[in-house]
PDB file of C-alpha atoms and ligand atoms in Angstrom:
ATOM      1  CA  UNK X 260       5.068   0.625 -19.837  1.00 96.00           C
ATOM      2  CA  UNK X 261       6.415   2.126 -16.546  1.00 98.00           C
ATOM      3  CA  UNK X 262       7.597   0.805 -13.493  1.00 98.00           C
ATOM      4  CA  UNK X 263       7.854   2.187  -9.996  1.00 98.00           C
ATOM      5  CA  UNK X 264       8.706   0.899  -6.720  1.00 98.00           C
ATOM      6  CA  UNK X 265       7.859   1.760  -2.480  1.00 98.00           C
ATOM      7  CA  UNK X 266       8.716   1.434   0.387  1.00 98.00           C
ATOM      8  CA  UNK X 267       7.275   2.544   3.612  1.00 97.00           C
ATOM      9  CA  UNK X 268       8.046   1.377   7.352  1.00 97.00           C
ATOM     10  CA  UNK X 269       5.568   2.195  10.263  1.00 96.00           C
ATOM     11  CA  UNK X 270       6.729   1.345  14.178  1.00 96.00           C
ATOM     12  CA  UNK X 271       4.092  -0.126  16.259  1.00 94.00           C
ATOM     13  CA  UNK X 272       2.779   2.699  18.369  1.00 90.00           C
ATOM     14  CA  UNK X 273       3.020   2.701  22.119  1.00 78.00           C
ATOM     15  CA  UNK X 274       0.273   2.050  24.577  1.00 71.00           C
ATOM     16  CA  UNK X 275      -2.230   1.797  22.060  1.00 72.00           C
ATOM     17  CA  UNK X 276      -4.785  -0.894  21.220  1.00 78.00           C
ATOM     18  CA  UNK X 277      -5.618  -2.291  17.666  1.00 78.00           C
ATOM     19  CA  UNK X 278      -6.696  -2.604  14.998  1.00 89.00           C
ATOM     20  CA  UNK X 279      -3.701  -2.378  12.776  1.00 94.00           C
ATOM     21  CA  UNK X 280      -4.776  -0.963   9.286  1.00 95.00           C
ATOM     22  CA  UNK X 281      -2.728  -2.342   6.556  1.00 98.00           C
ATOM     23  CA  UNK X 282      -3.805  -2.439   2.819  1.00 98.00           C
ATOM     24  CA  UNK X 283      -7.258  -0.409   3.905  1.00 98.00           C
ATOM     25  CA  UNK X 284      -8.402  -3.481   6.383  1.00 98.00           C
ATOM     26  CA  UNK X 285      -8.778  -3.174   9.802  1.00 96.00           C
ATOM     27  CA  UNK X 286      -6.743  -6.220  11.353  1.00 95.00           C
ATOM     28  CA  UNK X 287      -7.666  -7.256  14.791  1.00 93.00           C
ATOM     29  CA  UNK X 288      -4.768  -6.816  17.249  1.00 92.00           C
ATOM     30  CA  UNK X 289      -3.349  -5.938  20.253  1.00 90.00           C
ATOM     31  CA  UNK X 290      -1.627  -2.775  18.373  1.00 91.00           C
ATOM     32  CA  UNK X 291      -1.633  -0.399  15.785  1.00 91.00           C
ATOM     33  CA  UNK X 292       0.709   1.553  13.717  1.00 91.00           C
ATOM     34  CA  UNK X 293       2.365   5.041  14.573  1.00 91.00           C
ATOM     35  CA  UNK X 294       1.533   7.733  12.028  1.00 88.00           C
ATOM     36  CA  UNK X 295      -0.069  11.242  11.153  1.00 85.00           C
ATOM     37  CA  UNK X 296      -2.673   9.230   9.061  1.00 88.00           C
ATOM     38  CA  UNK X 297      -4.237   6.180   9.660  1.00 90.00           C
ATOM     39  CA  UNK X 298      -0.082   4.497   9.623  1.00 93.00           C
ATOM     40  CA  UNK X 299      -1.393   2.575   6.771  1.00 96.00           C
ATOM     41  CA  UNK X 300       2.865   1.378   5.377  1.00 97.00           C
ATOM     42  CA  UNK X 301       0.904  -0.839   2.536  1.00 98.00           C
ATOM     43  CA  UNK X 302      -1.146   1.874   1.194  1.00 98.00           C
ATOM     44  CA  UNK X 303       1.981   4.442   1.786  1.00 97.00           C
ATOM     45  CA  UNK X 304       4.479   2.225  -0.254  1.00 98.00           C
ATOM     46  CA  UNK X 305       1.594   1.673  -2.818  1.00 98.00           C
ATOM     47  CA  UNK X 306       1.301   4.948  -3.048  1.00 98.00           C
ATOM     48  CA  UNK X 307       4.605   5.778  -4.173  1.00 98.00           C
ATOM     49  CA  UNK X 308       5.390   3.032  -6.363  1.00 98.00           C
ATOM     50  CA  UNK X 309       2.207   4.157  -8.335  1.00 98.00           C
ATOM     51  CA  UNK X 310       3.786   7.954  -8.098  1.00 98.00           C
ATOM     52  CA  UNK X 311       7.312   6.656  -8.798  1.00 98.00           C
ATOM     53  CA  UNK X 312       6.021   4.928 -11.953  1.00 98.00           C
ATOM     54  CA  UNK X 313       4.620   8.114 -13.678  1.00 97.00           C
ATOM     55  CA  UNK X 314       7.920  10.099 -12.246  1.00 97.00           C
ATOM     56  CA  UNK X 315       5.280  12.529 -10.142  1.00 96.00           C
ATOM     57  CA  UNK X 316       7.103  12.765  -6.647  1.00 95.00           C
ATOM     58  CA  UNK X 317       5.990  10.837  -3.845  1.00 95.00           C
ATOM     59  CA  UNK X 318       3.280  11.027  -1.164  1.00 93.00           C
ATOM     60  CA  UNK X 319       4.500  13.822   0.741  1.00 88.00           C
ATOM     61  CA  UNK X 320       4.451  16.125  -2.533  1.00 87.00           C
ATOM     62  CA  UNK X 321       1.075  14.770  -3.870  1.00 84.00           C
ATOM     63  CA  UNK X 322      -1.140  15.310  -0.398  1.00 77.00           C
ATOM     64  CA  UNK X 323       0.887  17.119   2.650  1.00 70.00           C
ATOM     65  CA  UNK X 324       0.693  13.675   4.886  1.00 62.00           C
ATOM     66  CA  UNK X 325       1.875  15.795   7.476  1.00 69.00           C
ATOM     67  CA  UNK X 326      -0.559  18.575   7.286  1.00 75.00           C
ATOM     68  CA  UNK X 327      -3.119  18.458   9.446  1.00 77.00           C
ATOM     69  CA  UNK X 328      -5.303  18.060   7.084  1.00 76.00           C
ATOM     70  CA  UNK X 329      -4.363  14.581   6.770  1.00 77.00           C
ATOM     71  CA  UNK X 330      -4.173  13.906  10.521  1.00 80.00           C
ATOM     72  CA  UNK X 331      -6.100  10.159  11.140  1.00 80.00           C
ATOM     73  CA  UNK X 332      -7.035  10.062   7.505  1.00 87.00           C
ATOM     74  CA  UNK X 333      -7.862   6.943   5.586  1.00 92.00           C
ATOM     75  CA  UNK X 334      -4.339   6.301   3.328  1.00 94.00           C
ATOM     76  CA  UNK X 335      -7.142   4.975   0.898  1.00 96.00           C
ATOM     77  CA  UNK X 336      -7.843   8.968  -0.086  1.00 94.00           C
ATOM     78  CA  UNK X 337      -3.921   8.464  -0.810  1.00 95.00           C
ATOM     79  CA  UNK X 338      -3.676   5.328  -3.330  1.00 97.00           C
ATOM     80  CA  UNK X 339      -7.015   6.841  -5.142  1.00 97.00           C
ATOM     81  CA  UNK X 340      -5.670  10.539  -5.605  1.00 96.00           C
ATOM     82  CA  UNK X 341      -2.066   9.272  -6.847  1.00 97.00           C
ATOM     83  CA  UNK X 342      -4.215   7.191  -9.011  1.00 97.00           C
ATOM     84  CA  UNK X 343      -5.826  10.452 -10.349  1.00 97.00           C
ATOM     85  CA  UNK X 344      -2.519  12.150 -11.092  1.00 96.00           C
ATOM     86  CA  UNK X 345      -1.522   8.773 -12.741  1.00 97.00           C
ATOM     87  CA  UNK X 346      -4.238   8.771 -15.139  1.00 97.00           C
ATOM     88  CA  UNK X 347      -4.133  12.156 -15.628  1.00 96.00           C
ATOM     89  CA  UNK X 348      -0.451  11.528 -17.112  1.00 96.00           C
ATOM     90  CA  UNK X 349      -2.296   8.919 -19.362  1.00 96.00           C
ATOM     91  CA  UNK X 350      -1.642   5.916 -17.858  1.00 97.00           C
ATOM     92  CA  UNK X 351      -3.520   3.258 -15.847  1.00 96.00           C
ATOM     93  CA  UNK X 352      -2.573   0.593 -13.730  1.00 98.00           C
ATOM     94  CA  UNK X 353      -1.125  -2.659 -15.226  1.00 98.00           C
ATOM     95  CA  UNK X 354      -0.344  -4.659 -11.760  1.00 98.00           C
ATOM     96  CA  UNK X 355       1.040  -4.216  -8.429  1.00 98.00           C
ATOM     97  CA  UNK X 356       2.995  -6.070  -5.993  1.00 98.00           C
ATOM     98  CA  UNK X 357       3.098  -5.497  -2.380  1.00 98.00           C
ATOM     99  CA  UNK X 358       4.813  -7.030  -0.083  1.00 98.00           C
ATOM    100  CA  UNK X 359       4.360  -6.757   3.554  1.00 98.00           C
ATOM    101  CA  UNK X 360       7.179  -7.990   6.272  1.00 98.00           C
ATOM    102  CA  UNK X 361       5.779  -8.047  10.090  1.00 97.00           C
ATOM    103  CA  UNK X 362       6.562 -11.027  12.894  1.00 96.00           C
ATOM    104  CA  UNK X 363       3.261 -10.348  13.693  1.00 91.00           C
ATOM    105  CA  UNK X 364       0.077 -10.932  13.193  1.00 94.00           C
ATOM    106  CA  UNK X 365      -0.298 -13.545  11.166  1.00 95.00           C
ATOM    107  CA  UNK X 366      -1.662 -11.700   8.063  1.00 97.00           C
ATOM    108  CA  UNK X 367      -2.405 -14.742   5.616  1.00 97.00           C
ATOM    109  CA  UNK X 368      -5.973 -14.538   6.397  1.00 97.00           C
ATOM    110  CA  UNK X 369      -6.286 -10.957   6.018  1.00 98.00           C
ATOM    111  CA  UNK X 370      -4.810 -11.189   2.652  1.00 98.00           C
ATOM    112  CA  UNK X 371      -7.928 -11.317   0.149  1.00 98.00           C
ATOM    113  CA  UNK X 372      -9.446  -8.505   1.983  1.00 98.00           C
ATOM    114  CA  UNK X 373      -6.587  -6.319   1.208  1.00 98.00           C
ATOM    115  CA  UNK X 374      -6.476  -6.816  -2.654  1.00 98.00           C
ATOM    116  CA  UNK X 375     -10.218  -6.624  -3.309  1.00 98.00           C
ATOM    117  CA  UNK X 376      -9.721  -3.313  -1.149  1.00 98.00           C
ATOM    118  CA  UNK X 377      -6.587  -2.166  -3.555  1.00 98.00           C
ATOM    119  CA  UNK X 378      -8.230  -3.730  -6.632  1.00 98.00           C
ATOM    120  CA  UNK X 379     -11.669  -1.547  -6.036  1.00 98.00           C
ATOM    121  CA  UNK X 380      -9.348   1.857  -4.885  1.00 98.00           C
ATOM    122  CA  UNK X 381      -7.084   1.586  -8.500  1.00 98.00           C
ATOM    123  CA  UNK X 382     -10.524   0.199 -10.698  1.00 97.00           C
ATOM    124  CA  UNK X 383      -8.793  -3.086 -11.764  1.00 97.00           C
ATOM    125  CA  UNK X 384      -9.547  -6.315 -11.126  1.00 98.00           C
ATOM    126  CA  UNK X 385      -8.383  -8.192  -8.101  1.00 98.00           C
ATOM    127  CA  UNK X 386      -5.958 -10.351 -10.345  1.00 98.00           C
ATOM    128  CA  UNK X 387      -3.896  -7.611 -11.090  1.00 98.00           C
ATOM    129  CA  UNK X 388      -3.340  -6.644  -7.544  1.00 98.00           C
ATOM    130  CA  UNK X 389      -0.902  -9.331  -5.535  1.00 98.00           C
ATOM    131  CA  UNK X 390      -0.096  -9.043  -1.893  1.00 98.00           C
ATOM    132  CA  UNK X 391       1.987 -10.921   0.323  1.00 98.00           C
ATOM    133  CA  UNK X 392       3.609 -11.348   3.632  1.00 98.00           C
ATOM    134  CA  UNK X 393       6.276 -12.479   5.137  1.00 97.00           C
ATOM    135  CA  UNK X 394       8.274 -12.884   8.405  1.00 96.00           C
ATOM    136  CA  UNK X 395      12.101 -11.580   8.331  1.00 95.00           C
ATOM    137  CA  UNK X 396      12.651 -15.149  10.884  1.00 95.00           C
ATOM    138  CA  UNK X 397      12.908 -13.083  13.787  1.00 96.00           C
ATOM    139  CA  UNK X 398      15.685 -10.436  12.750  1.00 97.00           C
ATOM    140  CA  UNK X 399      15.454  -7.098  12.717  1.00 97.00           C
ATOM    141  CA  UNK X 400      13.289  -4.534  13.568  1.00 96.00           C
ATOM    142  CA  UNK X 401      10.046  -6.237  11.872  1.00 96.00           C
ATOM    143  CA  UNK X 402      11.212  -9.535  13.502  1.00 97.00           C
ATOM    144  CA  UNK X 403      11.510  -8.143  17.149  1.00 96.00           C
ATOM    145  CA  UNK X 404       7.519  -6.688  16.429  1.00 94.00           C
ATOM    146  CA  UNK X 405       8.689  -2.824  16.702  1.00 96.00           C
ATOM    147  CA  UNK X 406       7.161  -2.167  13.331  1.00 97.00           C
ATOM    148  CA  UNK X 407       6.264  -2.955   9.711  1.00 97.00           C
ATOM    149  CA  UNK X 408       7.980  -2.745   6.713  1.00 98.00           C
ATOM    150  CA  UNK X 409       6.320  -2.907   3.407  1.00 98.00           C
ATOM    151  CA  UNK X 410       7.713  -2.882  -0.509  1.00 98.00           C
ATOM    152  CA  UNK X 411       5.554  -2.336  -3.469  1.00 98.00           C
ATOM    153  CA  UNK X 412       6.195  -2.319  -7.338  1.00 98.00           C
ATOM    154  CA  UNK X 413       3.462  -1.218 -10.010  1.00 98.00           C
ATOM    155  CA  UNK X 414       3.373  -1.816 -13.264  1.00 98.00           C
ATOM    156  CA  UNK X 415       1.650   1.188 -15.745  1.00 98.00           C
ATOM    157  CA  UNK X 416       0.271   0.863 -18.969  1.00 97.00           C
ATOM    158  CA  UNK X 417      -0.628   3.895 -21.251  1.00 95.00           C
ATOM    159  CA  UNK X 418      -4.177   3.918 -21.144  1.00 91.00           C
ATOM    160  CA  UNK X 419      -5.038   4.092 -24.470  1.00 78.00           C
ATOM    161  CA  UNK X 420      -3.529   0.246 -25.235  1.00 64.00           C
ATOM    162  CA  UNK X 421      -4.933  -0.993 -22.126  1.00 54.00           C
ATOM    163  CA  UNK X 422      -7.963  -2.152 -20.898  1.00 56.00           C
ATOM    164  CA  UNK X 423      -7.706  -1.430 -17.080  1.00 55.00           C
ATOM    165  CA  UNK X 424     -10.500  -3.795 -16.290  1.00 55.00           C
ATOM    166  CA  UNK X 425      -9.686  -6.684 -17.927  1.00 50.00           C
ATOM    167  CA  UNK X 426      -7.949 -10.115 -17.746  1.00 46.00           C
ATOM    168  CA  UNK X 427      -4.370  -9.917 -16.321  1.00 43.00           C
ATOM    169  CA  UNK X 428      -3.540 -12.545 -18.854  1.00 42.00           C
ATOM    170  CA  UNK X 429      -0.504 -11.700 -21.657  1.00 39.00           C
ATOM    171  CA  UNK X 430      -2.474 -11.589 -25.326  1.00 38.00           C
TER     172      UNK X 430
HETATM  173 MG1  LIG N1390       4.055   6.081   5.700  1.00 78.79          MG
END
């Protein structure tokens, strides 16, 4: 078994509508994240916690996310191509854990969305893929709403005493 962690943090960009894409879902709101891709922190964090796992570098080394090749991309083409090195290094995907801090929206409802996105992206089922949010009460930079912070962990398992599709449940 391996374990890995992220952490990404996007700032809300200026004078620009929504949605906000977090965890591949398109959010309704009134702004979205600044980045060369698609600003996607939940994905980016993800990302790297899978990398960081298999000790295989982190999203800038595995896809260029500021070459423009990657401008406005989908940060899904992200999580499934570290997913590709990771199996390629014989492992697969035990569980992961993201957690997202933002004031705002209210994200709660957005929440099964995101891990049946994840889930389908890494090929497991939705019960090994947990996401939450929370508020940081108002502090900081995620409580005065000038950006997101996420933090991910994930979990591998060498493939060949896993099933990757199964139960989540300890034997
Ligand atoms: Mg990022």
């Amino acid at each position: 078994m391996r374990i890995g962690q992220g952490v990404d943090v996007h700032a809300f960009a200026p004078h620009t509508g929504g949605p906000l894409i977090l965890g591949g879902v398109a959010i309704p709101h009134d702004r979205s994240l600044a980045g060369h891709s698609d600003g996607d922190a939940a994905l980016h964090a993800l990302t790297d916690a899978l990398l960081g796992a298999a000790a295989l570098g982190d999203i800038g080394t595995l896809v260029g996310v500021d070459e423009p090749a990657t401008r406005g991309v989908d940060s899904r083409v992200f999580l499934r191509a570290a997913l590709r090195q990771v199996r390629g290094q014989g492992w697969c995907v035990a569980n992961v854990d993201v957690t997202i801090l933002a004031q705002r929206p209210r994200l709660a409802p957005h929440i099964p969305a995101m891990r049946d996105t994840i889930a389908h992206d890494l090929a497991v089922a939705s019960d090994r893929v947990s996401v939450k949010a929370s508020t940081t009460d108002r502090l900081g930079f995620t409580g005065r709403g000038e950006g997101i912070a996420v933090f991910a962990v994930a979990l591998l398992a060498a493939a060949h005493t896993h099933d990757p599709g199964g139960s989540a449940a300890a034997p």
